[in-house]
Amino acid sequence: MTPTSTNTPETATAPDPYAGFRVGKSLVVAIDGPSGSGKSSVSREVARRLRAAYLDTGAMYRAVTLHCMRTGIDLTDSPAVEAATRSIDLVISISPDRESVLIAGTDVTSAIREPEVSSAVSAVATTMGARAELIRRQRALIAGAAHRIVAEGRDITTVVAPDAEVRVLLTASEEARLRRRGDQLGGTQTAAQLKRQVTERDAKDSTAADFTQAADGVVTLDSSELDFEQTVAALLTIVRSVAN
Ligand SMILES: Nc1ncnc2c1ncn2[C@@H]1O[C@H](COP(=O)(O)OP(=O)(O)OP(=O)(O)O)[C@@H](O)[C@H]1O
Ligand SMILES: Nc1ccn([C@H]2C[C@H](O)[C@@H](COP(=O)(O)O)O2)c(=O)n1
């Protein structure tokens, strides 16, 4: 089943002084980058300020992974994973203010963030048939968003929405990304655990999508020396300069 959005982003009728972006003009902001670079948190906040929809494509890979795990599908069995991806009844919110992922009506919003899913998700991300189906659904969600959307993942600037008005590779040094993920998890993880969750997962995922270097026309934003607010402001500046 094709996923449907549970959100209709606000249709602005007045100028949007904070975003400084012309009202009424169609806008797709595509963001890629490695784990811990700040894609989800920064993109969500930028979407709020642009009064745009927000699509977390990683959540879709996570949902398929959880579905396979719960239904006993062997994640190394590519045809079975592809079939599961084609048939999954997946509904994802594209509101930046409401995180919601449903599989066949069951709320899996928190479950897809569990460490077991994070450890297993690369198996789905590297199953090309599964990618093709998720890319198809992601394009449909982007096309169906009212008139502005920020979509983030690993292949949005290159494959899902290469014609987006704004295309950004959000990076940060490995040290910054490991530190951020460690802080995010409340200091509960050892250095080795963090490396597995960030660096090793990226190494596996980058065999299926290139998010380590900016493709032609993609602007690189290195947030290593920026705090969260500075990164949001820098991304909004790029949006204004590229899209206006
Ligand atoms: N510029 C920044 N400075 C400091 N911390 C940041 C910055 N950007 C994001 N963060 C924090 O870093 C953590 C990781 O960010 P986030 O989850 O958005 O990364 P991500 O790129 O989406 O990772 P993943 O792909 O693994 O989901 C979060 O706690 C977030 O608040
Ligand atoms: N467009 C995308 C989005 C995500 N992935 C993969 C890479 C990750 O291992 C996994 C979960 O993403 P996260 O929630 O950590 O951002 O999904 C991908 O291959 N392509």
CSV table of N, CA, C and O in Angstrom, one decimal, residues 28-147:
chain,number,residue,atom,x,y,z
A,28,VAL,N,11.4,22.2,-2.5
A,28,VAL,CA,11.9,20.9,-2.0
A,28,VAL,C,13.3,21.2,-1.5
A,28,VAL,O,14.1,21.6,-2.3
A,29,VAL,N,13.5,20.9,-0.2
A,29,VAL,CA,14.9,21.0,0.4
A,29,VAL,C,15.3,19.6,0.6
A,29,VAL,O,14.7,18.8,1.4
A,30,ALA,N,16.4,19.2,0.0
A,30,ALA,CA,16.9,17.8,0.1
A,30,ALA,C,18.2,17.8,0.9
A,30,ALA,O,19.1,18.6,0.6
A,31,ILE,N,18.2,17.0,2.0
A,31,ILE,CA,19.4,17.0,2.9
A,31,ILE,C,19.9,15.6,3.0
A,31,ILE,O,19.2,14.6,3.3
A,32,ASP,N,21.2,15.4,2.7
A,32,ASP,CA,21.8,14.1,3.0
A,32,ASP,C,23.0,14.3,3.9
A,32,ASP,O,23.5,15.4,4.2
A,33,GLY,N,23.5,13.2,4.5
A,33,GLY,CA,24.7,13.2,5.3
A,33,GLY,C,24.9,12.0,6.1
A,33,GLY,O,24.0,11.1,6.2
A,34,PRO,N,26.0,11.9,6.8
A,34,PRO,CA,26.3,10.7,7.6
A,34,PRO,C,25.6,10.7,8.9
A,34,PRO,O,25.0,11.7,9.3
A,35,SER,N,25.7,9.6,9.6
A,35,SER,CA,25.0,9.4,10.9
A,35,SER,C,25.6,10.4,11.9
A,35,SER,O,26.8,10.6,12.0
A,36,GLY,N,24.7,11.1,12.6
A,36,GLY,CA,25.1,12.0,13.7
A,36,GLY,C,25.5,13.4,13.2
A,36,GLY,O,25.9,14.2,14.0
A,37,SER,N,25.3,13.6,11.9
A,37,SER,CA,25.7,15.0,11.4
A,37,SER,C,24.6,16.0,11.7
A,37,SER,O,24.9,17.2,11.6
A,38,GLY,N,23.4,15.5,12.2
A,38,GLY,CA,22.4,16.4,12.6
A,38,GLY,C,21.2,16.5,11.6
A,38,GLY,O,20.4,17.4,11.7
A,39,LYS,N,21.2,15.6,10.6
A,39,LYS,CA,20.2,15.7,9.5
A,39,LYS,C,18.8,15.8,10.1
A,39,LYS,O,18.0,16.7,9.7
A,40,SER,N,18.4,14.8,11.0
A,40,SER,CA,17.0,14.8,11.4
A,40,SER,C,16.6,16.0,12.3
A,40,SER,O,15.6,16.7,12.0
A,41,SER,N,17.5,16.3,13.3
A,41,SER,CA,17.1,17.4,14.2
A,41,SER,C,17.2,18.7,13.5
A,41,SER,O,16.2,19.6,13.6
A,42,VAL,N,18.2,19.0,12.7
A,42,VAL,CA,18.3,20.2,12.0
A,42,VAL,C,17.2,20.4,10.9
A,42,VAL,O,16.6,21.4,10.8
A,43,SER,N,17.0,19.3,10.1
A,43,SER,CA,15.9,19.4,9.1
A,43,SER,C,14.6,19.6,9.6
A,43,SER,O,13.8,20.4,9.1
A,44,ARG,N,14.3,18.9,10.8
A,44,ARG,CA,12.9,19.1,11.4
A,44,ARG,C,12.7,20.6,11.8
A,44,ARG,O,11.7,21.2,11.5
A,45,GLU,N,13.8,21.2,12.4
A,45,GLU,CA,13.7,22.6,12.9
A,45,GLU,C,13.6,23.5,11.7
A,45,GLU,O,12.8,24.5,11.7
A,46,VAL,N,14.3,23.2,10.6
A,46,VAL,CA,14.3,24.1,9.4
A,46,VAL,C,12.9,24.0,8.8
A,46,VAL,O,12.3,25.0,8.4
A,47,ALA,N,12.3,22.8,8.8
A,47,ALA,CA,11.0,22.6,8.2
A,47,ALA,C,10.0,23.4,9.0
A,47,ALA,O,9.1,24.1,8.5
A,48,ARG,N,10.1,23.4,10.4
A,48,ARG,CA,9.2,24.2,11.2
A,48,ARG,C,9.3,25.7,10.8
A,48,ARG,O,8.3,26.4,10.7
A,49,ARG,N,10.5,26.2,10.7
A,49,ARG,CA,10.7,27.6,10.4
A,49,ARG,C,10.2,28.0,9.0
A,49,ARG,O,9.9,29.1,8.8
A,50,LEU,N,10.3,27.0,8.1
A,50,LEU,CA,9.9,27.3,6.7
A,50,LEU,C,8.4,27.0,6.6
A,50,LEU,O,7.8,27.2,5.5
A,51,ARG,N,7.8,26.6,7.7
A,51,ARG,CA,6.4,26.1,7.6
A,51,ARG,C,6.2,25.1,6.5
A,51,ARG,O,5.3,25.2,5.7
A,52,ALA,N,7.1,24.2,6.5
A,52,ALA,CA,7.1,23.1,5.5
A,52,ALA,C,6.8,21.8,6.1
A,52,ALA,O,6.9,21.6,7.3
A,53,ALA,N,6.6,20.8,5.3
A,53,ALA,CA,6.5,19.4,5.7
A,53,ALA,C,7.9,18.9,5.9
A,53,ALA,O,8.9,19.5,5.5
A,54,TYR,N,8.0,17.7,6.6
A,54,TYR,CA,9.3,17.1,6.9
A,54,TYR,C,9.2,15.6,6.7
A,54,TYR,O,8.3,15.0,7.3
A,55,LEU,N,10.1,15.1,5.9
A,55,LEU,CA,10.2,13.7,5.7
A,55,LEU,C,11.5,13.1,6.1
A,55,LEU,O,12.6,13.4,5.6
A,56,ASP,N,11.4,12.1,7.1
A,56,ASP,CA,12.5,11.4,7.6
A,56,ASP,C,12.6,10.1,6.9
A,56,ASP,O,11.9,9.1,7.3
A,57,THR,N,13.4,10.0,5.9
A,57,THR,CA,13.3,8.7,5.1
A,57,THR,C,14.0,7.6,5.8
A,57,THR,O,13.7,6.4,5.6
A,58,GLY,N,14.9,7.9,6.7
A,58,GLY,CA,15.5,6.8,7.5
A,58,GLY,C,14.5,6.0,8.3
A,58,GLY,O,14.6,4.8,8.5
A,59,ALA,N,13.4,6.8,8.7
A,59,ALA,CA,12.4,6.1,9.5
A,59,ALA,C,11.7,5.0,8.7
A,59,ALA,O,11.2,4.0,9.2
A,60,MET,N,11.6,5.2,7.4
A,60,MET,CA,11.0,4.2,6.5
A,60,MET,C,11.9,3.0,6.4
A,60,MET,O,11.3,1.8,6.5
A,61,TYR,N,13.2,3.1,6.3
A,61,TYR,CA,14.1,2.0,6.3
A,61,TYR,C,14.0,1.2,7.7
A,61,TYR,O,14.0,0.0,7.7
A,62,ARG,N,13.9,2.0,8.7
A,62,ARG,CA,13.8,1.4,10.1
A,62,ARG,C,12.4,0.6,10.2
A,62,ARG,O,12.4,-0.4,10.8
A,63,ALA,N,11.4,1.2,9.7
A,63,ALA,CA,10.1,0.5,9.8
A,63,ALA,C,10.1,-0.8,9.0
A,63,ALA,O,9.6,-1.8,9.6
A,64,VAL,N,10.7,-0.8,7.9
A,64,VAL,CA,10.7,-2.1,7.1
A,64,VAL,C,11.6,-3.1,7.9
A,64,VAL,O,11.2,-4.3,8.0
A,65,THR,N,12.6,-2.6,8.5
A,65,THR,CA,13.5,-3.5,9.3
A,65,THR,C,12.7,-4.1,10.5
A,65,THR,O,12.8,-5.4,10.7
A,66,LEU,N,12.0,-3.3,11.2
A,66,LEU,CA,11.2,-3.8,12.3
A,66,LEU,C,10.2,-4.8,11.9
A,66,LEU,O,10.0,-5.8,12.5
A,67,HIS,N,9.5,-4.4,10.8
A,67,HIS,CA,8.5,-5.3,10.2
A,67,HIS,C,9.1,-6.7,9.9
A,67,HIS,O,8.5,-7.7,10.3
A,68,CYS,N,10.2,-6.7,9.3
A,68,CYS,CA,10.9,-8.0,9.0
A,68,CYS,C,11.2,-8.8,10.3
A,68,CYS,O,11.0,-10.0,10.4
A,69,MET,N,11.8,-8.1,11.2
A,69,MET,CA,12.1,-8.7,12.5
A,69,MET,C,10.9,-9.3,13.2
A,69,MET,O,11.0,-10.4,13.7
A,70,ARG,N,9.8,-8.5,13.2
A,70,ARG,CA,8.6,-9.0,13.9
A,70,ARG,C,7.9,-10.1,13.2
A,70,ARG,O,7.2,-10.9,13.8
A,71,THR,N,8.1,-10.2,11.9
A,71,THR,CA,7.4,-11.2,11.1
A,71,THR,C,8.3,-12.4,10.7
A,71,THR,O,7.9,-13.3,10.0
A,72,GLY,N,9.5,-12.4,11.3
A,72,GLY,CA,10.4,-13.6,11.1
A,72,GLY,C,11.0,-13.6,9.7
A,72,GLY,O,11.4,-14.7,9.2
A,73,ILE,N,11.1,-12.5,9.0
A,73,ILE,CA,11.7,-12.5,7.7
A,73,ILE,C,13.2,-12.3,7.9
A,73,ILE,O,13.7,-11.5,8.6
A,74,ASP,N,14.0,-13.2,7.3
A,74,ASP,CA,15.4,-13.3,7.3
A,74,ASP,C,16.0,-12.0,6.6
A,74,ASP,O,15.8,-11.9,5.4
A,75,LEU,N,16.7,-11.2,7.3
A,75,LEU,CA,17.1,-9.9,6.7
A,75,LEU,C,18.2,-10.1,5.7
A,75,LEU,O,18.5,-9.2,4.9
A,76,THR,N,18.8,-11.3,5.6
A,76,THR,CA,19.8,-11.6,4.6
A,76,THR,C,19.1,-12.2,3.3
A,76,THR,O,19.8,-12.4,2.3
A,77,ASP,N,17.8,-12.4,3.4
A,77,ASP,CA,17.1,-13.0,2.2
A,77,ASP,C,16.5,-11.8,1.4
A,77,ASP,O,15.4,-11.4,1.6
A,78,SER,N,17.3,-11.4,0.4
A,78,SER,CA,17.0,-10.1,-0.3
A,78,SER,C,15.6,-10.2,-1.0
A,78,SER,O,14.8,-9.2,-0.9
A,79,PRO,N,15.2,-11.3,-1.7
A,79,PRO,CA,13.9,-11.4,-2.3
A,79,PRO,C,12.8,-11.2,-1.3
A,79,PRO,O,11.8,-10.6,-1.5
A,80,ALA,N,13.0,-11.8,-0.1
A,80,ALA,CA,11.9,-11.8,0.9
A,80,ALA,C,11.9,-10.3,1.5
A,80,ALA,O,10.8,-9.8,1.7
A,81,VAL,N,13.0,-9.7,1.7
A,81,VAL,CA,13.0,-8.3,2.2
A,81,VAL,C,12.3,-7.4,1.2
A,81,VAL,O,11.5,-6.5,1.5
A,82,GLU,N,12.7,-7.6,-0.1
A,82,GLU,CA,12.1,-6.8,-1.1
A,82,GLU,C,10.5,-7.0,-1.2
A,82,GLU,O,9.8,-6.0,-1.2
A,83,ALA,N,10.1,-8.2,-1.1
A,83,ALA,CA,8.7,-8.5,-1.1
A,83,ALA,C,8.0,-7.8,0.1
A,83,ALA,O,6.9,-7.2,0.0
A,84,ALA,N,8.6,-7.9,1.3
A,84,ALA,CA,8.1,-7.3,2.5
A,84,ALA,C,8.0,-5.8,2.3
A,84,ALA,O,7.0,-5.2,2.8
A,85,THR,N,9.0,-5.2,1.7
A,85,THR,CA,9.0,-3.7,1.5
A,85,THR,C,7.8,-3.3,0.5
A,85,THR,O,7.2,-2.3,0.7
A,86,ARG,N,7.6,-4.2,-0.5
A,86,ARG,CA,6.5,-3.8,-1.4
A,86,ARG,C,5.1,-3.9,-0.8
A,86,ARG,O,4.2,-3.2,-1.1
A,87,SER,N,5.0,-4.9,0.2
A,87,SER,CA,3.7,-5.1,0.7
A,87,SER,C,3.4,-4.4,2.0
A,87,SER,O,2.2,-4.3,2.5
A,88,ILE,N,4.4,-3.8,2.6
A,88,ILE,CA,4.2,-3.2,4.0
A,88,ILE,C,3.2,-2.0,3.9
A,88,ILE,O,3.2,-1.2,3.0
A,89,ASP,N,2.3,-2.1,4.9
A,89,ASP,CA,1.3,-1.0,5.0
A,89,ASP,C,1.9,0.0,6.0
A,89,ASP,O,1.8,-0.1,7.2
A,90,LEU,N,2.5,1.0,5.4
A,90,LEU,CA,3.4,2.0,6.2
A,90,LEU,C,2.8,3.4,6.0
A,90,LEU,O,2.6,3.9,4.9
A,91,VAL,N,2.5,4.0,7.2
A,91,VAL,CA,2.1,5.4,7.2
A,91,VAL,C,3.0,6.2,8.0
A,91,VAL,O,3.2,5.9,9.2
A,92,ILE,N,3.5,7.2,7.4
A,92,ILE,CA,4.5,8.1,8.2
A,92,ILE,C,4.0,9.5,8.1
A,92,ILE,O,3.5,10.0,7.1
A,93,SER,N,4.0,10.2,9.3
A,93,SER,CA,3.7,11.6,9.4
A,93,SER,C,4.7,12.4,8.7
A,93,SER,O,5.9,12.2,8.8
A,94,ILE,N,4.3,13.5,8.0
A,94,ILE,CA,5.3,14.4,7.4
A,94,ILE,C,5.1,15.8,8.1
A,94,ILE,O,5.4,16.8,7.6
A,95,SER,N,4.5,15.8,9.3
A,95,SER,CA,4.5,17.0,10.1
A,95,SER,C,5.8,17.1,10.9
A,95,SER,O,6.2,16.1,11.6
A,96,PRO,N,6.5,18.3,10.9
A,96,PRO,CA,7.7,18.4,11.7
A,96,PRO,C,7.3,18.4,13.2
A,96,PRO,O,8.2,18.3,14.0
A,97,ASP,N,6.1,18.6,13.5
A,97,ASP,CA,5.7,18.7,14.9
A,97,ASP,C,5.1,17.4,15.5
A,97,ASP,O,4.7,17.3,16.7
A,98,ARG,N,4.9,16.4,14.6
A,98,ARG,CA,4.4,15.2,15.1
A,98,ARG,C,5.1,14.0,14.5
A,98,ARG,O,4.9,13.7,13.3
A,99,GLU,N,5.9,13.3,15.3
A,99,GLU,CA,6.6,12.1,14.8
A,99,GLU,C,5.6,10.9,14.9
A,99,GLU,O,5.2,10.6,16.0
A,100,SER,N,5.3,10.3,13.8
A,100,SER,CA,4.4,9.1,13.9
A,100,SER,C,4.7,8.2,12.7
A,100,SER,O,4.7,8.6,11.6
A,101,VAL,N,4.9,6.9,13.1
A,101,VAL,CA,5.1,5.9,12.1
A,101,VAL,C,4.2,4.7,12.5
A,101,VAL,O,4.2,4.2,13.6
A,102,LEU,N,3.3,4.3,11.5
A,102,LEU,CA,2.4,3.2,11.7
A,102,LEU,C,2.6,2.1,10.8
A,102,LEU,O,2.9,2.3,9.6
A,103,ILE,N,2.7,0.8,11.3
A,103,ILE,CA,2.7,-0.3,10.4
A,103,ILE,C,1.4,-1.0,10.6
A,103,ILE,O,1.0,-1.5,11.7
A,104,ALA,N,0.6,-1.1,9.5
A,104,ALA,CA,-0.8,-1.8,9.6
A,104,ALA,C,-1.5,-1.2,10.8
A,104,ALA,O,-2.2,-2.0,11.5
A,105,GLY,N,-1.4,0.1,11.0
A,105,GLY,CA,-2.2,0.7,12.0
A,105,GLY,C,-1.6,0.7,13.4
A,105,GLY,O,-2.1,1.3,14.4
A,106,THR,N,-0.5,-0.1,13.6
A,106,THR,CA,0.2,-0.2,14.9
A,106,THR,C,1.3,0.9,15.0
A,106,THR,O,2.1,1.0,14.1
A,107,ASP,N,1.3,1.6,16.1
A,107,ASP,CA,2.2,2.7,16.3
A,107,ASP,C,3.6,2.1,16.6
A,107,ASP,O,3.8,1.4,17.6
A,108,VAL,N,4.6,2.4,15.7
A,108,VAL,CA,5.9,1.9,15.9
A,108,VAL,C,6.9,3.0,16.0
A,108,VAL,O,8.1,2.8,15.8
A,109,THR,N,6.4,4.2,16.3
A,109,THR,CA,7.3,5.4,16.3
A,109,THR,C,8.5,5.2,17.2
A,109,THR,O,9.6,5.6,16.8
A,110,SER,N,8.3,4.7,18.4
A,110,SER,CA,9.4,4.5,19.3
A,110,SER,C,10.2,3.2,19.0
A,110,SER,O,11.4,3.2,19.1
A,111,ALA,N,9.5,2.2,18.6
A,111,ALA,CA,10.1,0.9,18.4
A,111,ALA,C,11.2,0.9,17.3
A,111,ALA,O,12.2,0.2,17.4
A,112,ILE,N,11.0,1.7,16.3
A,112,ILE,CA,12.0,1.8,15.2
A,112,ILE,C,13.3,2.4,15.6
A,112,ILE,O,14.2,2.4,14.9
A,113,ARG,N,13.3,3.1,16.8
A,113,ARG,CA,14.5,3.7,17.3
A,113,ARG,C,15.3,2.8,18.3
A,113,ARG,O,16.4,3.2,18.8
A,114,GLU,N,14.8,1.6,18.5
A,114,GLU,CA,15.5,0.7,19.5
A,114,GLU,C,16.8,0.3,18.9
A,114,GLU,O,17.0,0.1,17.6
A,115,PRO,N,17.8,0.0,19.7
A,115,PRO,CA,19.2,-0.4,19.3
A,115,PRO,C,19.2,-1.6,18.4
A,115,PRO,O,20.0,-1.7,17.4
A,116,GLU,N,18.3,-2.6,18.6
A,116,GLU,CA,18.2,-3.8,17.7
A,116,GLU,C,17.9,-3.4,16.3
A,116,GLU,O,18.4,-4.0,15.3
A,117,VAL,N,17.0,-2.4,16.1
A,117,VAL,CA,16.7,-2.0,14.8
A,117,VAL,C,17.9,-1.2,14.2
A,117,VAL,O,18.2,-1.4,13.0
A,118,SER,N,18.5,-0.3,15.0
A,118,SER,CA,19.6,0.4,14.5
A,118,SER,C,20.7,-0.5,14.0
A,118,SER,O,21.4,-0.2,13.0
A,119,SER,N,20.9,-1.6,14.7
A,119,SER,CA,22.0,-2.5,14.4
A,119,SER,C,21.7,-3.3,13.1
A,119,SER,O,22.6,-3.7,12.4
A,120,ALA,N,20.4,-3.5,12.8
A,120,ALA,CA,20.0,-4.4,11.7
A,120,ALA,C,19.6,-3.6,10.4
A,120,ALA,O,19.6,-4.2,9.4
A,121,VAL,N,19.4,-2.3,10.5
A,121,VAL,CA,18.8,-1.6,9.4
A,121,VAL,C,19.6,-1.5,8.2
A,121,VAL,O,19.1,-1.5,7.0
A,122,SER,N,20.9,-1.6,8.3
A,122,SER,CA,21.8,-1.6,7.1
A,122,SER,C,21.4,-2.7,6.1
A,122,SER,O,21.7,-2.6,4.9
A,123,ALA,N,20.9,-3.8,6.7
A,123,ALA,CA,20.6,-5.0,5.8
A,123,ALA,C,19.5,-4.6,4.8
A,123,ALA,O,19.5,-4.9,3.6
A,124,VAL,N,18.5,-3.8,5.3
A,124,VAL,CA,17.5,-3.3,4.4
A,124,VAL,C,18.0,-2.2,3.5
A,124,VAL,O,17.7,-2.2,2.3
A,125,ALA,N,18.8,-1.3,4.1
A,125,ALA,CA,19.3,-0.2,3.3
A,125,ALA,C,20.2,-0.7,2.1
A,125,ALA,O,20.3,0.0,1.1
A,126,THR,N,20.8,-1.9,2.2
A,126,THR,CA,21.7,-2.4,1.2
A,126,THR,C,20.9,-3.4,0.3
A,126,THR,O,21.6,-4.1,-0.5
A,127,THR,N,19.6,-3.6,0.5
A,127,THR,CA,18.8,-4.5,-0.4
A,127,THR,C,18.3,-3.6,-1.5
A,127,THR,O,17.3,-2.8,-1.3
A,128,MET,N,18.8,-3.7,-2.7
A,128,MET,CA,18.5,-2.7,-3.7
A,128,MET,C,17.0,-2.7,-4.1
A,128,MET,O,16.4,-1.7,-4.4
A,129,GLY,N,16.4,-3.9,-4.1
A,129,GLY,CA,14.9,-3.9,-4.4
A,129,GLY,C,14.1,-3.2,-3.4
A,129,GLY,O,13.1,-2.6,-3.7
A,130,ALA,N,14.5,-3.3,-2.1
A,130,ALA,CA,13.8,-2.6,-1.0
A,130,ALA,C,14.0,-1.1,-1.2
A,130,ALA,O,13.1,-0.3,-1.1
A,131,ARG,N,15.3,-0.7,-1.6
A,131,ARG,CA,15.5,0.7,-1.8
A,131,ARG,C,14.6,1.3,-2.9
A,131,ARG,O,14.0,2.3,-2.8
A,132,ALA,N,14.5,0.5,-4.0
A,132,ALA,CA,13.7,1.0,-5.1
A,132,ALA,C,12.3,1.3,-4.7
A,132,ALA,O,11.7,2.3,-5.1
A,133,GLU,N,11.7,0.4,-3.9
A,133,GLU,CA,10.3,0.6,-3.5
A,133,GLU,C,10.2,1.8,-2.5
A,133,GLU,O,9.3,2.6,-2.6
A,134,LEU,N,11.2,1.9,-1.6
A,134,LEU,CA,11.1,3.0,-0.7
A,134,LEU,C,11.3,4.4,-1.4
A,134,LEU,O,10.7,5.4,-1.1
A,135,ILE,N,12.2,4.3,-2.4
A,135,ILE,CA,12.4,5.6,-3.1
A,135,ILE,C,11.1,6.0,-3.9
A,135,ILE,O,10.7,7.1,-3.9
A,136,ARG,N,10.4,5.0,-4.4
A,136,ARG,CA,9.2,5.3,-5.1
A,136,ARG,C,8.2,5.9,-4.1
A,136,ARG,O,7.5,6.9,-4.4
A,137,ARG,N,8.1,5.4,-2.9
A,137,ARG,CA,7.1,5.9,-1.9
A,137,ARG,C,7.6,7.3,-1.5
A,137,ARG,O,6.7,8.2,-1.2
A,138,GLN,N,8.9,7.5,-1.3
A,138,GLN,CA,9.4,8.8,-0.9
A,138,GLN,C,9.1,9.9,-1.9
A,138,GLN,O,8.7,11.0,-1.6
A,139,ARG,N,9.3,9.5,-3.2
A,139,ARG,CA,8.9,10.5,-4.2
A,139,ARG,C,7.4,10.8,-4.2
A,139,ARG,O,7.1,12.0,-4.4
A,140,ALA,N,6.6,9.8,-3.9
A,140,ALA,CA,5.2,10.1,-3.9
A,140,ALA,C,4.8,11.0,-2.7
A,140,ALA,O,4.0,11.9,-2.8
A,141,LEU,N,5.5,10.8,-1.6
A,141,LEU,CA,5.2,11.7,-0.4
A,141,LEU,C,5.7,13.1,-0.7
A,141,LEU,O,5.0,14.0,-0.3
A,142,ILE,N,6.8,13.2,-1.3
A,142,ILE,CA,7.3,14.6,-1.6
A,142,ILE,C,6.4,15.3,-2.6
A,142,ILE,O,6.0,16.4,-2.4
A,143,ALA,N,6.0,14.5,-3.6
A,143,ALA,CA,5.1,15.1,-4.6
A,143,ALA,C,3.7,15.5,-4.0
A,143,ALA,O,3.1,16.5,-4.5
A,144,GLY,N,3.3,14.8,-3.0
A,144,GLY,CA,2.0,15.0,-2.4
A,144,GLY,C,2.0,16.1,-1.3
A,144,GLY,O,1.0,16.5,-0.9
A,145,ALA,N,3.2,16.5,-0.9
A,145,ALA,CA,3.3,17.6,0.1
A,145,ALA,C,2.8,18.9,-0.5
A,145,ALA,O,3.0,19.1,-1.7
A,146,ALA,N,2.1,19.7,0.3
A,146,ALA,CA,1.5,20.9,-0.2
A,146,ALA,C,2.3,21.7,-1.1
A,146,ALA,O,2.2,21.7,-2.3
A,147,HIS,N,3.3,22.4,-0.6
A,147,HIS,CA,4.2,23.1,-1.5
A,147,HIS,C,5.6,23.3,-1.0
A,147,HIS,O,6.4,23.8,-1.7
